[in-house]
CSV table of C-alpha atoms in Angstrom, one decimal:
chain,number,residue,atom,x,y,z
J,1,ALA,CA,27.7,-95.4,190.3
J,2,GLU,CA,28.1,-94.4,186.7
J,3,VAL,CA,31.6,-95.8,186.6
J,4,GLY,CA,30.6,-99.0,188.3
J,5,ARG,CA,27.6,-99.5,186.0
J,6,VAL,CA,29.6,-99.1,182.9
J,7,ALA,CA,32.4,-101.4,184.1
J,8,TYR,CA,29.9,-104.0,185.2
J,9,LEU,CA,28.1,-104.0,181.8
J,10,ARG,CA,31.5,-104.3,180.0
J,11,ALA,CA,32.5,-107.2,182.3
J,12,LEU,CA,29.3,-108.9,181.1
J,13,ASP,CA,30.3,-108.3,177.5
J,14,VAL,CA,27.5,-105.9,176.9
J,15,VAL,CA,28.5,-103.6,174.1
J,16,TYR,CA,26.4,-100.4,174.0
J,17,ASP,CA,26.5,-99.9,170.2
J,18,ARG,CA,26.0,-103.6,169.4
J,19,ASP,CA,23.5,-104.5,172.1
J,20,PHE,CA,21.4,-101.3,172.2
J,21,ILE,CA,21.9,-98.7,169.4
J,22,ALA,CA,22.1,-101.3,166.6
J,23,LYS,CA,18.8,-102.7,167.8
J,24,GLY,CA,17.0,-99.4,168.0
J,25,LEU,CA,17.2,-99.5,171.8
J,26,ASP,CA,18.7,-97.4,174.6
J,27,PHE,CA,18.3,-97.1,178.4
J,28,THR,CA,18.0,-94.2,180.6
J,29,ILE,CA,18.2,-93.8,184.4
J,30,GLY,CA,14.7,-93.5,185.7
J,31,GLU,CA,15.7,-93.2,189.4
J,32,ALA,CA,18.9,-92.9,191.4
J,33,ARG,CA,19.4,-93.1,195.1
J,34,VAL,CA,22.5,-92.7,197.3
J,35,ARG,CA,22.9,-93.1,201.1
J,36,TYR,CA,26.2,-91.7,202.2
J,37,ARG,CA,28.0,-93.2,205.2
J,38,ALA,CA,31.3,-91.4,204.8
J,39,PRO,CA,32.6,-88.6,202.5
J,40,LEU,CA,33.5,-89.4,198.9
J,41,ARG,CA,36.2,-87.0,197.7
J,42,PHE,CA,37.3,-86.1,194.2
J,43,ASP,CA,40.5,-87.9,193.0
J,44,GLU,CA,40.3,-90.7,195.7
J,45,GLU,CA,40.2,-94.3,194.6
J,46,TYR,CA,37.1,-96.3,195.3
J,47,ASP,CA,36.0,-99.9,195.0
J,48,ILE,CA,32.5,-100.1,193.5
J,49,LYS,CA,30.6,-103.4,193.9
J,50,VAL,CA,27.6,-103.8,191.6
J,51,ARG,CA,24.9,-106.4,191.6
J,52,VAL,CA,21.6,-106.8,189.7
J,53,GLY,CA,18.5,-106.1,191.8
J,54,GLU,CA,14.8,-106.3,190.8
J,55,ILE,CA,14.1,-107.0,187.1
J,56,ARG,CA,10.7,-105.8,185.7
J,57,HIS,CA,9.2,-105.8,182.2
J,58,SER,CA,11.0,-102.7,181.0
J,59,SER,CA,13.4,-101.8,183.8
J,60,TRP,CA,16.0,-103.3,186.1
J,61,ALA,CA,17.9,-102.2,189.2
J,62,PHE,CA,21.6,-102.1,189.9
J,63,GLU,CA,22.6,-101.9,193.5
J,64,TYR,CA,26.0,-100.5,194.5
J,65,ALA,CA,28.3,-100.6,197.5
J,66,ILE,CA,31.0,-97.9,197.4
J,67,ASP,CA,34.1,-98.3,199.5
J,68,ARG,CA,37.3,-96.2,199.6
J,69,ALA,CA,40.5,-97.9,198.7
J,70,ASP,CA,41.4,-98.1,202.4
J,71,GLY,CA,38.3,-100.2,203.0
J,72,VAL,CA,36.1,-97.5,204.5
J,73,HIS,CA,32.5,-98.1,203.4
J,74,CYS,CA,31.2,-94.8,202.0
J,75,ALA,CA,27.8,-95.3,200.4
J,76,GLU,CA,25.1,-97.6,199.2
J,77,ALA,CA,23.4,-96.6,195.9
J,78,SER,CA,20.8,-97.9,193.5
J,79,THR,CA,19.8,-97.0,190.0
J,80,ILE,CA,16.7,-98.0,187.9
J,81,GLN,CA,17.5,-98.4,184.3
J,82,VAL,CA,14.6,-98.1,181.9
J,83,MET,CA,14.8,-99.7,178.5
J,84,ILE,CA,13.5,-97.4,175.7
J,85,ASP,CA,12.7,-97.6,172.1
J,86,ARG,CA,14.9,-95.0,170.4
J,87,SER,CA,12.4,-94.3,167.7
J,88,THR,CA,9.6,-93.4,170.1
J,89,GLY,CA,11.4,-92.5,173.3
J,90,ARG,CA,9.0,-94.8,175.1
J,91,ALA,CA,9.6,-97.6,177.6
J,92,THR,CA,9.8,-101.0,176.0
J,93,ARG,CA,10.4,-104.6,177.2
J,94,ILE,CA,13.9,-105.7,178.0
J,95,PRO,CA,15.1,-107.9,175.1
J,96,GLY,CA,15.3,-111.6,175.8
J,97,PRO,CA,19.1,-112.0,175.7
J,98,LEU,CA,19.6,-109.1,178.1
J,99,ARG,CA,16.9,-110.2,180.4
J,100,GLN,CA,18.4,-113.7,180.6
J,101,LEU,CA,21.8,-112.2,181.3
J,102,LEU,CA,20.4,-110.0,184.1
J,103,GLU,CA,18.4,-112.9,185.6
J,104,ARG,CA,21.5,-115.1,185.6
J,105,GLU,CA,23.5,-112.3,187.4
J,106,ALA,CA,20.7,-111.7,189.9
J,107,ALA,CA,20.6,-115.4,190.7
J,108,HIS,CA,24.4,-115.4,191.4
J,109,ALA,CA,24.0,-112.3,193.7
J,110,SER,CA,21.5,-114.0,195.9
């Protein structure tokens, strides 16, 4: 899911240093879940589909579908990202521009 999450954010033109660090923000993974359907093996190629799930005040979900390159569905996963203030380490609201981007993506996914 990590690789999929990073690639997805890059595809949305989210730049970690510019959009988080420079603004005194960061995010952490507050929860991660995986339901395996078939083995995932090291050094195999996978197709990871990512979509935005629920968006809350200071957190949002990513949902993943992980398939092997041969098309076999291997897993569903989800992560909850929690926006944090770097100076306090406490949860903080998702900034407006990021929230709008996530909401737009969530609308496209439905």
